[in-house]
Short mmCIF file of C-alpha atoms in Angstrom, two decimals:
data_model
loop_
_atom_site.label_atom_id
_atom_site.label_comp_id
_atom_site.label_asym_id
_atom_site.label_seq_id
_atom_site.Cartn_x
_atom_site.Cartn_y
_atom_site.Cartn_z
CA UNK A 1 -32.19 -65.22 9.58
CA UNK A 2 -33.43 -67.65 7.16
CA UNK A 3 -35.27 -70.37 8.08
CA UNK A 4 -37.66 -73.29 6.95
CA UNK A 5 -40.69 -74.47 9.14
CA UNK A 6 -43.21 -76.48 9.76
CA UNK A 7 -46.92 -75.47 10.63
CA UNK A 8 -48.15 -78.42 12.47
CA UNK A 9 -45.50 -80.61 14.58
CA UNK A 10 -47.99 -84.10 15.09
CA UNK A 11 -50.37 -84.85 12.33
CA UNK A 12 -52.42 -87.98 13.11
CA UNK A 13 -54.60 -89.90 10.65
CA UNK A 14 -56.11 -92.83 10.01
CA UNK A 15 -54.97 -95.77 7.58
CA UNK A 16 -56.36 -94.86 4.01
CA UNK A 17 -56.39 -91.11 4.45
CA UNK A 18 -54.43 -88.73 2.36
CA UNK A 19 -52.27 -86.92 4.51
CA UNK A 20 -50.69 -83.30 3.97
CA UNK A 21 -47.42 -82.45 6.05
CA UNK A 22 -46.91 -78.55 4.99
CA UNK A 23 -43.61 -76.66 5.32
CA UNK A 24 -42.90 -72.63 4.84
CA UNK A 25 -39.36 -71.23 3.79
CA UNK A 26 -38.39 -67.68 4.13
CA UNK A 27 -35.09 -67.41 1.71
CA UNK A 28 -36.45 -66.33 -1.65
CA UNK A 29 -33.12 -67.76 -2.84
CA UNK A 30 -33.94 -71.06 -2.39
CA UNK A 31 -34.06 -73.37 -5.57
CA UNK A 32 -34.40 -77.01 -4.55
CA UNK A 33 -36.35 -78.57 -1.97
CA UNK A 34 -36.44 -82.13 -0.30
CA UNK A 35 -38.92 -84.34 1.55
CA UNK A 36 -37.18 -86.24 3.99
CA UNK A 37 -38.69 -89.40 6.58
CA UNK A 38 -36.67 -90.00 9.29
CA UNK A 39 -37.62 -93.00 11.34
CA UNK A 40 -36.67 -93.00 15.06
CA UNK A 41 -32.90 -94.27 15.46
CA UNK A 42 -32.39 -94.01 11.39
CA UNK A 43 -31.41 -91.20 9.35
CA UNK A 44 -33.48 -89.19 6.88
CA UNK A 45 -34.69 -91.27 3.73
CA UNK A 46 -34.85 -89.76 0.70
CA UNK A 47 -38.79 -89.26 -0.27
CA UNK A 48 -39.40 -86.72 -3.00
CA UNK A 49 -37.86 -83.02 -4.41
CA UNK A 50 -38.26 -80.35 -6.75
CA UNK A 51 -37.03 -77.53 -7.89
CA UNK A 52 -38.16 -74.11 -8.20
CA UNK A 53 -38.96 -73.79 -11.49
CA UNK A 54 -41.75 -76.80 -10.65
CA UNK A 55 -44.76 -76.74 -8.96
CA UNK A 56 -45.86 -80.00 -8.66
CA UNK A 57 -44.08 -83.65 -8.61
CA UNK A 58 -45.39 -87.18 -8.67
CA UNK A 59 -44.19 -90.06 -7.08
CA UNK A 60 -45.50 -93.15 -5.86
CA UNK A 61 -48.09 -92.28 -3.30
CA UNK A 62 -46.58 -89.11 -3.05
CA UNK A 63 -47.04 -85.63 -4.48
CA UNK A 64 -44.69 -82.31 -3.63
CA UNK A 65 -46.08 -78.83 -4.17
CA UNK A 66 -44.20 -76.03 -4.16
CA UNK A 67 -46.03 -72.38 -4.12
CA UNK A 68 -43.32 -69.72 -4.54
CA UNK A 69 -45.50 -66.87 -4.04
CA UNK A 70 -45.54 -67.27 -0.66
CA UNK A 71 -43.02 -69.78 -0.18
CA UNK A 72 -44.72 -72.67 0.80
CA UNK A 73 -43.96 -76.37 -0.19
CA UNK A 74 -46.14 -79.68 0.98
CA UNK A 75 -45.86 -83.05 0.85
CA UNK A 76 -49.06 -85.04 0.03
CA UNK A 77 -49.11 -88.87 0.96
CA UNK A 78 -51.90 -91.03 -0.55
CA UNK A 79 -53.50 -93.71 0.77
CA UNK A 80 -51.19 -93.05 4.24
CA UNK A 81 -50.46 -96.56 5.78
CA UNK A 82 -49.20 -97.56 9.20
CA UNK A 83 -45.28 -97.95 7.84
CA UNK A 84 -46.03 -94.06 7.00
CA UNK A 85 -45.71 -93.24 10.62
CA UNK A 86 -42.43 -91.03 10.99
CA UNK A 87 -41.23 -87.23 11.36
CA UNK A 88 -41.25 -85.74 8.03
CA UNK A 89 -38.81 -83.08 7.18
CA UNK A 90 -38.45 -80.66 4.65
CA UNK A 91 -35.00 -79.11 3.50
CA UNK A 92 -33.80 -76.37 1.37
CA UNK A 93 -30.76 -75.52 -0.51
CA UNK A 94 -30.04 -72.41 -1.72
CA UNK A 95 -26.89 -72.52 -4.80
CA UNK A 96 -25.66 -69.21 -3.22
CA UNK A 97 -24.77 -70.51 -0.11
CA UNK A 98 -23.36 -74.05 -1.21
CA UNK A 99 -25.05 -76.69 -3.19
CA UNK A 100 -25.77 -79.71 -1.18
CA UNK A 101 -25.59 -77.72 2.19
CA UNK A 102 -29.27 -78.59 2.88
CA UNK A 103 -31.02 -76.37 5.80
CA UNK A 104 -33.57 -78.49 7.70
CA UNK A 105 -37.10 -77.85 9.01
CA UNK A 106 -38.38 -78.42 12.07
CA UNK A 107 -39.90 -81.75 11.34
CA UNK A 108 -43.73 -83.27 11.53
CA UNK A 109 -44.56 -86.57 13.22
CA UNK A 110 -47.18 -88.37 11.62
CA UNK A 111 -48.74 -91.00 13.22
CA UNK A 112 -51.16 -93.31 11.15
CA UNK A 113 -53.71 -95.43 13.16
CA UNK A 114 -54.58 -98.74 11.57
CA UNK B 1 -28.89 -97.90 -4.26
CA UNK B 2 -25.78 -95.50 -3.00
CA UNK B 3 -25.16 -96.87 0.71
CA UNK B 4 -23.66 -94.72 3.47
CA UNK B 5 -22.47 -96.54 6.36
CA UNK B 6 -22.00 -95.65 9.82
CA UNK B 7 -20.16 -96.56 12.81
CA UNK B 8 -20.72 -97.45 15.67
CA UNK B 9 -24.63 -97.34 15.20
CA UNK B 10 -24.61 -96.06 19.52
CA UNK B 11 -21.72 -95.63 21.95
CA UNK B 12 -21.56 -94.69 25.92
CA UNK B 13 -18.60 -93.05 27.12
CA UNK B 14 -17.54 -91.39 30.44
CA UNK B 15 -17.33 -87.51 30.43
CA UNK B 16 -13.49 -86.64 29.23
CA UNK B 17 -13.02 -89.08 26.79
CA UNK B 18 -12.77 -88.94 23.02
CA UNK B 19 -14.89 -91.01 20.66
CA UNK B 20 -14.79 -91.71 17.22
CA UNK B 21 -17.45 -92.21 14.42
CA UNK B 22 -16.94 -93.31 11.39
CA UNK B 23 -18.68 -92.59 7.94
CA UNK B 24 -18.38 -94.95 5.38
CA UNK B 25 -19.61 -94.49 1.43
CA UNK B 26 -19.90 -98.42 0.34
CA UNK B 27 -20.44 -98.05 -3.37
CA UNK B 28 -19.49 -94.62 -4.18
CA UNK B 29 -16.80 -91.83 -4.04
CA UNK B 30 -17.98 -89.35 -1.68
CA UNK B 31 -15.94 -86.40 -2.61
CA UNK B 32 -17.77 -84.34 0.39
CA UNK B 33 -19.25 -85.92 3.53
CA UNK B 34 -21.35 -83.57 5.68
CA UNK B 35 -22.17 -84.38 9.33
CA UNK B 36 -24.61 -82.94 11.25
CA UNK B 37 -25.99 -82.90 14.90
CA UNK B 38 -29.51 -83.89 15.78
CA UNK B 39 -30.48 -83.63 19.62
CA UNK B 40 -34.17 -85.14 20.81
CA UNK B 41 -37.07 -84.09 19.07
CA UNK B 42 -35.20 -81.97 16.96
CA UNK B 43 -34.24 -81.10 13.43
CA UNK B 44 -31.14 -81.73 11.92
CA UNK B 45 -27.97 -78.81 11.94
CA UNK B 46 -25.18 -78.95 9.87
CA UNK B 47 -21.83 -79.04 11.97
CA UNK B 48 -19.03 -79.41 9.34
CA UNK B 49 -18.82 -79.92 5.63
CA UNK B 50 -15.48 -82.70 5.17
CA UNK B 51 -13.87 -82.98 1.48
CA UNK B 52 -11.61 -84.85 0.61
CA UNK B 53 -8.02 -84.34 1.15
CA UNK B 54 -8.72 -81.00 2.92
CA UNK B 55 -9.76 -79.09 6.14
CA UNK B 56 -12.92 -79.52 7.16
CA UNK B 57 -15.31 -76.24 7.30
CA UNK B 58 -17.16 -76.05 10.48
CA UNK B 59 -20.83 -74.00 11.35
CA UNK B 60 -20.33 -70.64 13.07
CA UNK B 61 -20.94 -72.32 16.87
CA UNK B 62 -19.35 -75.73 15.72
CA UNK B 63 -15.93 -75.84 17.65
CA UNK B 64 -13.37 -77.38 15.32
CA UNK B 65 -11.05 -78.18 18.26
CA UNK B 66 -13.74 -80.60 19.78
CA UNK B 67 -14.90 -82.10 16.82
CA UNK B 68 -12.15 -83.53 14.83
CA UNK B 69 -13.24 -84.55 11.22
CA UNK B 70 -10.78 -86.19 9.08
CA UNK B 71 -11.30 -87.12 5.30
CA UNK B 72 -8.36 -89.17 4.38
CA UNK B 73 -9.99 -91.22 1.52
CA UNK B 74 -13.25 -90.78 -1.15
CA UNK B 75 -14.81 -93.39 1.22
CA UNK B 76 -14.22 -92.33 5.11
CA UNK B 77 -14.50 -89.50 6.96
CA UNK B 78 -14.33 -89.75 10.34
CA UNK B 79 -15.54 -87.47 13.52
CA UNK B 80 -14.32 -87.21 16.74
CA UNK B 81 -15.58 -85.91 19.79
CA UNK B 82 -13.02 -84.75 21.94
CA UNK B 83 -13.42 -84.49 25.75
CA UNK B 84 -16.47 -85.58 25.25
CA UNK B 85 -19.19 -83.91 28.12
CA UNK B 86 -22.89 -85.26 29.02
CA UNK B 87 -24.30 -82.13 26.71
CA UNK B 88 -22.46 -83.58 23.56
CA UNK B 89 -25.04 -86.62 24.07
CA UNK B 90 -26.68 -86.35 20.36
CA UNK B 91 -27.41 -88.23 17.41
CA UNK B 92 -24.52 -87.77 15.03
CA UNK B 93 -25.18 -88.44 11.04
CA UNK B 94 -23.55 -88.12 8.35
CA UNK B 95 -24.31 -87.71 4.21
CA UNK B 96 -22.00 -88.28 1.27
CA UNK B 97 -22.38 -86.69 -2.03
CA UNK B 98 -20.48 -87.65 -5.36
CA UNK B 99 -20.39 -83.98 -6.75
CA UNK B 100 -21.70 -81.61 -4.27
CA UNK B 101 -21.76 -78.86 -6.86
CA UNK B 102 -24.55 -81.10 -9.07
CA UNK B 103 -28.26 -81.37 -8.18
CA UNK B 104 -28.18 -84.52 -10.03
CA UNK B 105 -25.63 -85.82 -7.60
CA UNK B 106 -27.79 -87.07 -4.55
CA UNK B 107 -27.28 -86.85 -0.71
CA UNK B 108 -27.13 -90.15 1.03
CA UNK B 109 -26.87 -90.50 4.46
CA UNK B 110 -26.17 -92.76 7.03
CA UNK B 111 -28.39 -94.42 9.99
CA UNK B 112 -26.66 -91.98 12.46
CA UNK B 113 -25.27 -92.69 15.94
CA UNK B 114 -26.33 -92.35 19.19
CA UNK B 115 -23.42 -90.67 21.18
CA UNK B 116 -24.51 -90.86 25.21
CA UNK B 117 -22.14 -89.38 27.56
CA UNK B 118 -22.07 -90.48 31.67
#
């Protein structure tokens, strides 16, 4: 069935890295992606999307890439600081099967050490 | 920024009981309200999709009979676990959406709730 994953499930780094939290999709149908942080006991906060007819985004600290060809998206954190620290998730919707009826990753903790 | 309140933040109930969340969209009409399930180190999955004035469409797997959603207003929709049982112990949240059919209508969600049943 389709599905959107994760490579790595824990990514630790240090304060003032760059971090990379990467995320694969498998419905070719897909045409809008999210970046999600969920903090533990809180629900997902909004970070960062695009759509498929992008391939990069900017936002503050953060960058999304999206690589269609083999259906890969990442989320690129500058400068990662301690408040950083959360599971990262990435979600897709696909138009076809229902506009904002997002399907979740499996989520990547990062942990930043100060 | 769009707020999406939930309540009670946690609850503990006895196995056989019913318990009732509530989701809440403080500055906004939330024509759809989507709740979804999230158990411990685990992603989130969509249970039901709630609109307004309507039935509620549950996931294939999602028993409708157990969880109750009602969507009486633009601003509450409300799920209950029925006969609740120790594996419904989750973290319940819910999102809200203006226009669901519009990617320039965001998804806001709540702070979720911790649901633990004895």
């Amino acid at each position: 069935g389709e599905s959107v994953g994760l490579h790595l499930p824990t990514l630790s780094v240090q304060e003032g890295d760059n971090s990379i939290i990467n995320c694969a999709y498998s419905n070719s149908a897909s045409d809008y992606f999210i970046w999600y942080k969920q903090e533990s006991g809180k629900g997902p906060q909004f970070i960062i999307d695009i759509r498929s007819n992008m391939d990069k985004r900017q936002g503050q600290r953060v960058t999304v890439l999206l690589n269609k060809t083999v259906k890969h998206l990442s989320l690129q954190i500058a400068a990662t600081q301690p408040g950083d620290s959360a599971v990262y998730f990435c979600a897709e919707r696909n138009m076809n099967t229902g506009f904002q009826k997002l399907v979740f990753g499996t989520g990547t903790r990062l942990l930043v050490s100060p | 920024g769009a707020v999406v309140s939930q309540h009670p933040s946690w609850v503990i109930c006895k196995s056989g009981t019913s318990v009732k969340i509530e989701c809440r969209s403080l500055d906004f009409q939330a024509t759809t309200m989507f709740w979804y399930r999230q158990f411990p180190k685990q992603s989130l999955m969509l249970m039901a999709t709630s609109n307004e004035g309507s039935k509620a469409t549950y996931e294939q797997g999602v028993e409708k009979d157990k969880f109750l959603i009602n969507h009486a207003s633009l601003t509450l929709s409300t799920l209950t676990v029925t006969s609740a049982h120790p594996e419904d112990s989750s973290f319940y949240i819910c999102s809200a959406v203006l226009d669901r059919n519009s990617y320039n209508s965001p998804l806001h969600f709540g702070n979720g709730t911790r649901l633990t049943v004895t």
